[in-house]
mmCIF file of C-alpha atoms in Angstrom:
data_model
loop_
_atom_site.group_PDB
_atom_site.id
_atom_site.type_symbol
_atom_site.label_atom_id
_atom_site.label_comp_id
_atom_site.label_asym_id
_atom_site.label_seq_id
_atom_site.Cartn_x
_atom_site.Cartn_y
_atom_site.Cartn_z
ATOM 1 C CA UNK G 1 -30.954 53.755 16.889
ATOM 2 C CA UNK G 2 -33.570 52.260 14.375
ATOM 3 C CA UNK G 3 -34.386 48.351 14.915
ATOM 4 C CA UNK G 4 -36.506 46.143 12.912
ATOM 5 C CA UNK G 5 -38.144 43.240 14.178
ATOM 6 C CA UNK G 6 -39.633 40.425 12.337
ATOM 7 C CA UNK G 7 -41.717 37.866 14.410
ATOM 8 C CA UNK G 8 -42.056 34.726 14.323
ATOM 9 C CA UNK G 9 -38.780 33.890 12.484
ATOM 10 C CA UNK G 10 -40.186 30.536 10.538
ATOM 11 C CA UNK G 11 -43.658 29.600 9.450
ATOM 12 C CA UNK G 12 -45.075 26.805 7.819
ATOM 13 C CA UNK G 13 -48.431 26.919 6.061
ATOM 14 C CA UNK G 14 -50.287 24.637 3.439
ATOM 15 C CA UNK G 15 -50.935 25.636 -0.305
ATOM 16 C CA UNK G 16 -53.390 27.899 -1.056
ATOM 17 C CA UNK G 17 -53.657 29.483 2.464
ATOM 18 C CA UNK G 18 -53.489 33.365 2.517
ATOM 19 C CA UNK G 19 -50.948 34.947 4.937
ATOM 20 C CA UNK G 20 -49.541 37.579 6.665
ATOM 21 C CA UNK G 21 -45.966 38.364 7.526
ATOM 22 C CA UNK G 22 -45.347 41.097 9.975
ATOM 23 C CA UNK G 23 -42.487 43.678 10.621
ATOM 24 C CA UNK G 24 -42.040 46.383 13.174
ATOM 25 C CA UNK G 25 -39.625 49.110 13.424
ATOM 26 C CA UNK G 26 -38.837 51.642 16.344
ATOM 27 C CA UNK G 27 -38.491 55.024 15.038
ATOM 28 C CA UNK G 28 -41.302 56.378 13.074
ATOM 29 C CA UNK G 29 -39.001 58.862 10.943
ATOM 30 C CA UNK G 30 -38.186 56.597 7.899
ATOM 31 C CA UNK G 31 -38.235 57.405 4.073
ATOM 32 C CA UNK G 32 -39.442 54.207 3.216
ATOM 33 C CA UNK G 33 -39.929 50.260 3.989
ATOM 34 C CA UNK G 34 -38.837 47.525 1.272
ATOM 35 C CA UNK G 35 -39.690 43.938 1.442
ATOM 36 C CA UNK G 36 -37.047 41.301 0.040
ATOM 37 C CA UNK G 37 -37.166 37.919 -0.911
ATOM 38 C CA UNK G 38 -34.091 35.356 -0.269
ATOM 39 C CA UNK G 39 -33.767 31.834 -1.544
ATOM 40 C CA UNK G 40 -31.254 29.766 0.040
ATOM 41 C CA UNK G 41 -27.815 31.009 -0.642
ATOM 42 C CA UNK G 42 -28.664 33.612 -2.905
ATOM 43 C CA UNK G 43 -28.819 37.079 -2.907
ATOM 44 C CA UNK G 44 -32.066 39.679 -2.280
ATOM 45 C CA UNK G 45 -34.643 40.392 -4.809
ATOM 46 C CA UNK G 46 -36.553 43.728 -4.282
ATOM 47 C CA UNK G 47 -40.655 42.616 -3.904
ATOM 48 C CA UNK G 48 -42.148 45.913 -3.095
ATOM 49 C CA UNK G 49 -41.168 49.222 -1.902
ATOM 50 C CA UNK G 50 -43.213 51.568 0.007
ATOM 51 C CA UNK G 51 -42.679 55.176 0.175
ATOM 52 C CA UNK G 52 -43.362 57.034 3.770
ATOM 53 C CA UNK G 53 -46.170 59.027 2.092
ATOM 54 C CA UNK G 54 -47.941 55.621 0.732
ATOM 55 C CA UNK G 55 -50.111 53.386 2.818
ATOM 56 C CA UNK G 56 -49.785 50.237 0.226
ATOM 57 C CA UNK G 57 -48.172 48.970 -2.503
ATOM 58 C CA UNK G 58 -49.599 45.844 -4.711
ATOM 59 C CA UNK G 59 -47.862 43.454 -7.126
ATOM 60 C CA UNK G 60 -49.549 40.446 -8.150
ATOM 61 C CA UNK G 61 -50.322 38.182 -5.528
ATOM 62 C CA UNK G 62 -48.588 40.517 -2.874
ATOM 63 C CA UNK G 63 -49.476 43.478 -0.895
ATOM 64 C CA UNK G 64 -47.527 45.390 1.568
ATOM 65 C CA UNK G 65 -48.826 47.939 3.602
ATOM 66 C CA UNK G 66 -47.153 50.934 6.281
ATOM 67 C CA UNK G 67 -48.534 52.364 9.463
ATOM 68 C CA UNK G 68 -45.983 54.626 9.901
ATOM 69 C CA UNK G 69 -47.313 55.877 13.203
ATOM 70 C CA UNK G 70 -47.432 52.355 14.571
ATOM 71 C CA UNK G 71 -44.119 51.062 13.326
ATOM 72 C CA UNK G 72 -45.618 48.323 11.474
ATOM 73 C CA UNK G 73 -45.512 46.908 8.118
ATOM 74 C CA UNK G 74 -47.424 43.657 7.105
ATOM 75 C CA UNK G 75 -46.635 41.682 3.593
ATOM 76 C CA UNK G 76 -50.122 39.693 2.672
ATOM 77 C CA UNK G 77 -49.461 36.995 0.255
ATOM 78 C CA UNK G 78 -52.523 35.307 -1.499
ATOM 79 C CA UNK G 79 -53.195 31.947 -2.322
ATOM 80 C CA UNK G 80 -49.749 31.163 -1.197
ATOM 81 C CA UNK G 81 -47.635 28.130 -3.439
ATOM 82 C CA UNK G 82 -44.779 26.130 -3.003
ATOM 83 C CA UNK G 83 -42.895 28.184 -5.050
ATOM 84 C CA UNK G 84 -43.305 30.900 -2.510
ATOM 85 C CA UNK G 85 -41.204 29.355 0.153
ATOM 86 C CA UNK G 86 -38.285 31.622 0.947
ATOM 87 C CA UNK G 87 -37.000 33.972 3.359
ATOM 88 C CA UNK G 88 -38.706 36.973 3.692
ATOM 89 C CA UNK G 89 -36.870 40.405 4.907
ATOM 90 C CA UNK G 90 -37.976 43.990 5.697
ATOM 91 C CA UNK G 91 -36.021 47.021 5.469
ATOM 92 C CA UNK G 92 -36.581 50.431 6.379
ATOM 93 C CA UNK G 93 -34.197 53.769 4.985
ATOM 94 C CA UNK G 94 -33.674 56.106 7.795
ATOM 95 C CA UNK G 95 -31.182 58.338 6.213
ATOM 96 C CA UNK G 96 -30.316 60.040 3.266
ATOM 97 C CA UNK G 97 -27.961 58.133 1.585
ATOM 98 C CA UNK G 98 -30.005 55.038 1.023
ATOM 99 C CA UNK G 99 -28.952 53.139 3.886
ATOM 100 C CA UNK G 100 -30.925 50.145 4.975
ATOM 101 C CA UNK G 101 -31.752 48.758 8.415
ATOM 102 C CA UNK G 102 -33.013 44.841 8.306
ATOM 103 C CA UNK G 103 -34.902 42.705 10.138
ATOM 104 C CA UNK G 104 -33.562 39.037 10.445
ATOM 105 C CA UNK G 105 -36.403 37.790 8.409
ATOM 106 C CA UNK G 106 -39.324 35.563 8.436
ATOM 107 C CA UNK G 107 -38.303 31.604 6.766
ATOM 108 C CA UNK G 108 -41.671 30.725 4.935
ATOM 109 C CA UNK G 109 -42.223 27.020 3.999
ATOM 110 C CA UNK G 110 -45.381 26.410 1.968
ATOM 111 C CA UNK G 111 -46.214 22.805 1.936
ATOM 112 C CA UNK G 112 -48.074 21.113 -1.304
ATOM 113 C CA UNK Y 1 -28.287 41.387 -19.239
ATOM 114 C CA UNK Y 2 -27.984 44.225 -16.702
ATOM 115 C CA UNK Y 3 -27.019 43.348 -13.210
ATOM 116 C CA UNK Y 4 -24.361 42.629 -10.499
ATOM 117 C CA UNK Y 5 -22.104 39.984 -10.437
ATOM 118 C CA UNK Y 6 -20.230 38.831 -7.376
ATOM 119 C CA UNK Y 7 -16.746 36.537 -7.602
ATOM 120 C CA UNK Y 8 -16.012 33.848 -6.503
ATOM 121 C CA UNK Y 9 -19.720 32.232 -5.301
ATOM 122 C CA UNK Y 10 -17.072 30.409 -2.597
ATOM 123 C CA UNK Y 11 -14.000 31.796 -0.959
ATOM 124 C CA UNK Y 12 -11.551 30.103 1.507
ATOM 125 C CA UNK Y 13 -9.402 31.998 3.515
ATOM 126 C CA UNK Y 14 -6.225 30.632 5.593
ATOM 127 C CA UNK Y 15 -5.385 32.237 8.807
ATOM 128 C CA UNK Y 16 -3.596 35.760 8.771
ATOM 129 C CA UNK Y 17 -4.490 36.015 4.870
ATOM 130 C CA UNK Y 18 -6.263 39.076 3.138
ATOM 131 C CA UNK Y 19 -8.717 38.144 0.630
ATOM 132 C CA UNK Y 20 -10.911 40.435 -1.753
ATOM 133 C CA UNK Y 21 -14.119 39.859 -2.869
ATOM 134 C CA UNK Y 22 -15.226 41.451 -6.318
ATOM 135 C CA UNK Y 23 -18.563 42.981 -7.151
ATOM 136 C CA UNK Y 24 -19.138 44.725 -10.441
ATOM 137 C CA UNK Y 25 -21.804 46.315 -12.024
ATOM 138 C CA UNK Y 26 -23.164 47.055 -15.475
ATOM 139 C CA UNK Y 27 -26.390 49.095 -13.959
ATOM 140 C CA UNK Y 28 -24.489 52.547 -14.602
ATOM 141 C CA UNK Y 29 -25.490 53.098 -10.644
ATOM 142 C CA UNK Y 30 -23.560 55.674 -8.849
ATOM 143 C CA UNK Y 31 -23.855 53.944 -5.383
ATOM 144 C CA UNK Y 32 -22.538 50.705 -4.172
ATOM 145 C CA UNK Y 33 -22.751 49.023 -0.925
ATOM 146 C CA UNK Y 34 -21.409 46.056 0.742
ATOM 147 C CA UNK Y 35 -23.620 43.978 3.557
ATOM 148 C CA UNK Y 36 -22.445 40.955 5.869
ATOM 149 C CA UNK Y 37 -25.177 38.458 6.556
ATOM 150 C CA UNK Y 38 -24.550 35.688 9.486
ATOM 151 C CA UNK Y 39 -26.726 32.665 9.734
ATOM 152 C CA UNK Y 40 -30.535 33.845 10.938
ATOM 153 C CA UNK Y 41 -29.547 37.501 10.983
ATOM 154 C CA UNK Y 42 -30.541 40.750 9.003
ATOM 155 C CA UNK Y 43 -27.824 42.151 6.790
ATOM 156 C CA UNK Y 44 -25.200 44.712 8.404
ATOM 157 C CA UNK Y 45 -23.737 47.320 6.494
ATOM 158 C CA UNK Y 46 -19.893 47.477 5.891
ATOM 159 C CA UNK Y 47 -19.139 49.814 3.659
ATOM 160 C CA UNK Y 48 -20.730 52.112 1.082
ATOM 161 C CA UNK Y 49 -19.940 54.507 -1.571
ATOM 162 C CA UNK Y 50 -21.999 56.880 -3.424
ATOM 163 C CA UNK Y 51 -19.389 58.325 -5.903
ATOM 164 C CA UNK Y 52 -15.949 57.160 -7.454
ATOM 165 C CA UNK Y 53 -12.927 57.565 -4.967
ATOM 166 C CA UNK Y 54 -15.101 58.276 -1.935
ATOM 167 C CA UNK Y 55 -16.571 55.714 0.598
ATOM 168 C CA UNK Y 56 -17.605 55.800 4.190
ATOM 169 C CA UNK Y 57 -17.853 53.083 6.584
ATOM 170 C CA UNK Y 58 -21.202 51.321 7.621
ATOM 171 C CA UNK Y 59 -21.810 49.813 11.362
ATOM 172 C CA UNK Y 60 -19.225 47.135 10.862
ATOM 173 C CA UNK Y 61 -16.318 48.262 8.947
ATOM 174 C CA UNK Y 62 -13.732 46.775 11.336
ATOM 175 C CA UNK Y 63 -11.468 44.555 9.903
ATOM 176 C CA UNK Y 64 -12.318 45.314 6.250
ATOM 177 C CA UNK Y 65 -11.399 47.629 3.735
ATOM 178 C CA UNK Y 66 -12.642 48.916 0.074
ATOM 179 C CA UNK Y 67 -11.731 50.920 -3.012
ATOM 180 C CA UNK Y 68 -13.663 52.764 -5.402
ATOM 181 C CA UNK Y 69 -11.421 53.584 -8.502
ATOM 182 C CA UNK Y 70 -14.247 52.702 -11.046
ATOM 183 C CA UNK Y 71 -17.805 53.274 -11.071
ATOM 184 C CA UNK Y 72 -18.770 49.847 -11.978
ATOM 185 C CA UNK Y 73 -16.527 47.984 -9.340
ATOM 186 C CA UNK Y 74 -16.136 48.117 -5.757
ATOM 187 C CA UNK Y 75 -13.848 45.374 -4.408
ATOM 188 C CA UNK Y 76 -14.185 44.288 -0.725
ATOM 189 C CA UNK Y 77 -10.703 43.342 1.088
ATOM 190 C CA UNK Y 78 -11.434 41.062 4.370
ATOM 191 C CA UNK Y 79 -8.080 41.742 6.221
ATOM 192 C CA UNK Y 80 -6.390 39.429 9.104
ATOM 193 C CA UNK Y 81 -7.658 41.985 11.461
ATOM 194 C CA UNK Y 82 -11.056 40.499 10.886
ATOM 195 C CA UNK Y 83 -11.193 37.779 13.361
ATOM 196 C CA UNK Y 84 -14.478 36.148 12.567
ATOM 197 C CA UNK Y 85 -15.050 36.461 8.821
ATOM 198 C CA UNK Y 86 -16.990 33.352 7.795
ATOM 199 C CA UNK Y 87 -20.312 34.650 6.734
ATOM 200 C CA UNK Y 88 -22.308 35.297 3.492
ATOM 201 C CA UNK Y 89 -21.382 38.775 1.826
ATOM 202 C CA UNK Y 90 -23.637 40.738 -0.147
ATOM 203 C CA UNK Y 91 -23.154 43.496 -2.366
ATOM 204 C CA UNK Y 92 -25.815 45.659 -3.738
ATOM 205 C CA UNK Y 93 -26.140 49.394 -5.773
ATOM 206 C CA UNK Y 94 -28.903 52.296 -6.373
ATOM 207 C CA UNK Y 95 -28.687 54.499 -8.986
ATOM 208 C CA UNK Y 96 -27.780 57.784 -6.961
ATOM 209 C CA UNK Y 97 -27.456 56.527 -3.658
ATOM 210 C CA UNK Y 98 -30.621 58.740 -2.417
ATOM 211 C CA UNK Y 99 -33.525 57.597 -0.385
ATOM 212 C CA UNK Y 100 -36.813 56.016 -2.056
ATOM 213 C CA UNK Y 101 -34.268 54.093 -4.603
ATOM 214 C CA UNK Y 102 -34.907 50.204 -4.501
ATOM 215 C CA UNK Y 103 -31.602 48.341 -3.797
ATOM 216 C CA UNK Y 104 -30.551 45.725 -6.136
ATOM 217 C CA UNK Y 105 -28.382 42.757 -4.763
ATOM 218 C CA UNK Y 106 -25.649 40.249 -6.119
ATOM 219 C CA UNK Y 107 -25.723 36.972 -5.941
ATOM 220 C CA UNK Y 108 -23.335 36.835 -3.042
ATOM 221 C CA UNK Y 109 -19.836 35.314 -1.979
ATOM 222 C CA UNK Y 110 -19.643 32.682 1.100
ATOM 223 C CA UNK Y 111 -16.398 33.355 2.855
ATOM 224 C CA UNK Y 112 -15.034 30.281 5.103
ATOM 225 C CA UNK Y 113 -12.130 30.097 7.117
ATOM 226 C CA UNK Y 114 -9.695 27.078 6.435
#
């Protein structure tokens, strides 16, 4: 059974710092991995999707990498801003019907 | 604007009562999903549907029921058999229900028990 782990559960950094959020998964037979952002009391917004054949994806200040063989992904946020404060969840597809397995998320706080 | 709407934003359930959460999408997506989120937890899949008039149980379907009579609608009923229904419920959709597709989420419904 696929398990997704995100450690630590919470992170606080000063504004302007570059940071890395980690995600690990137990079954490397994934189709893709997705990073989401969730603001308090809101739904999820997709940030980046990395297909199993890809090594990384970039969008603005965000860069996500995938190492399938080691079961790891990282989300790199450059020059963090207070507006980046949110919970970041990673999720993996391990079935052909778009079923996702989610991690518990990392709650990020960027201090002004 | 295309998107997913969920209503109500907050819902209160009395003991022994069934309640229904609404999910509507105008993205013309075939596949729709219901997730439950508890504090400090990841999302867990309740039910999903890849086509009208067909749906499958997810990981925690007990105490819940769904219907998919129209492509754009996928309501979730929380029955009295669900003993711990307090949670944040999220609806999502994808174009065809295949791997490789981004999931789009609604704003969620928070269910509270009186």
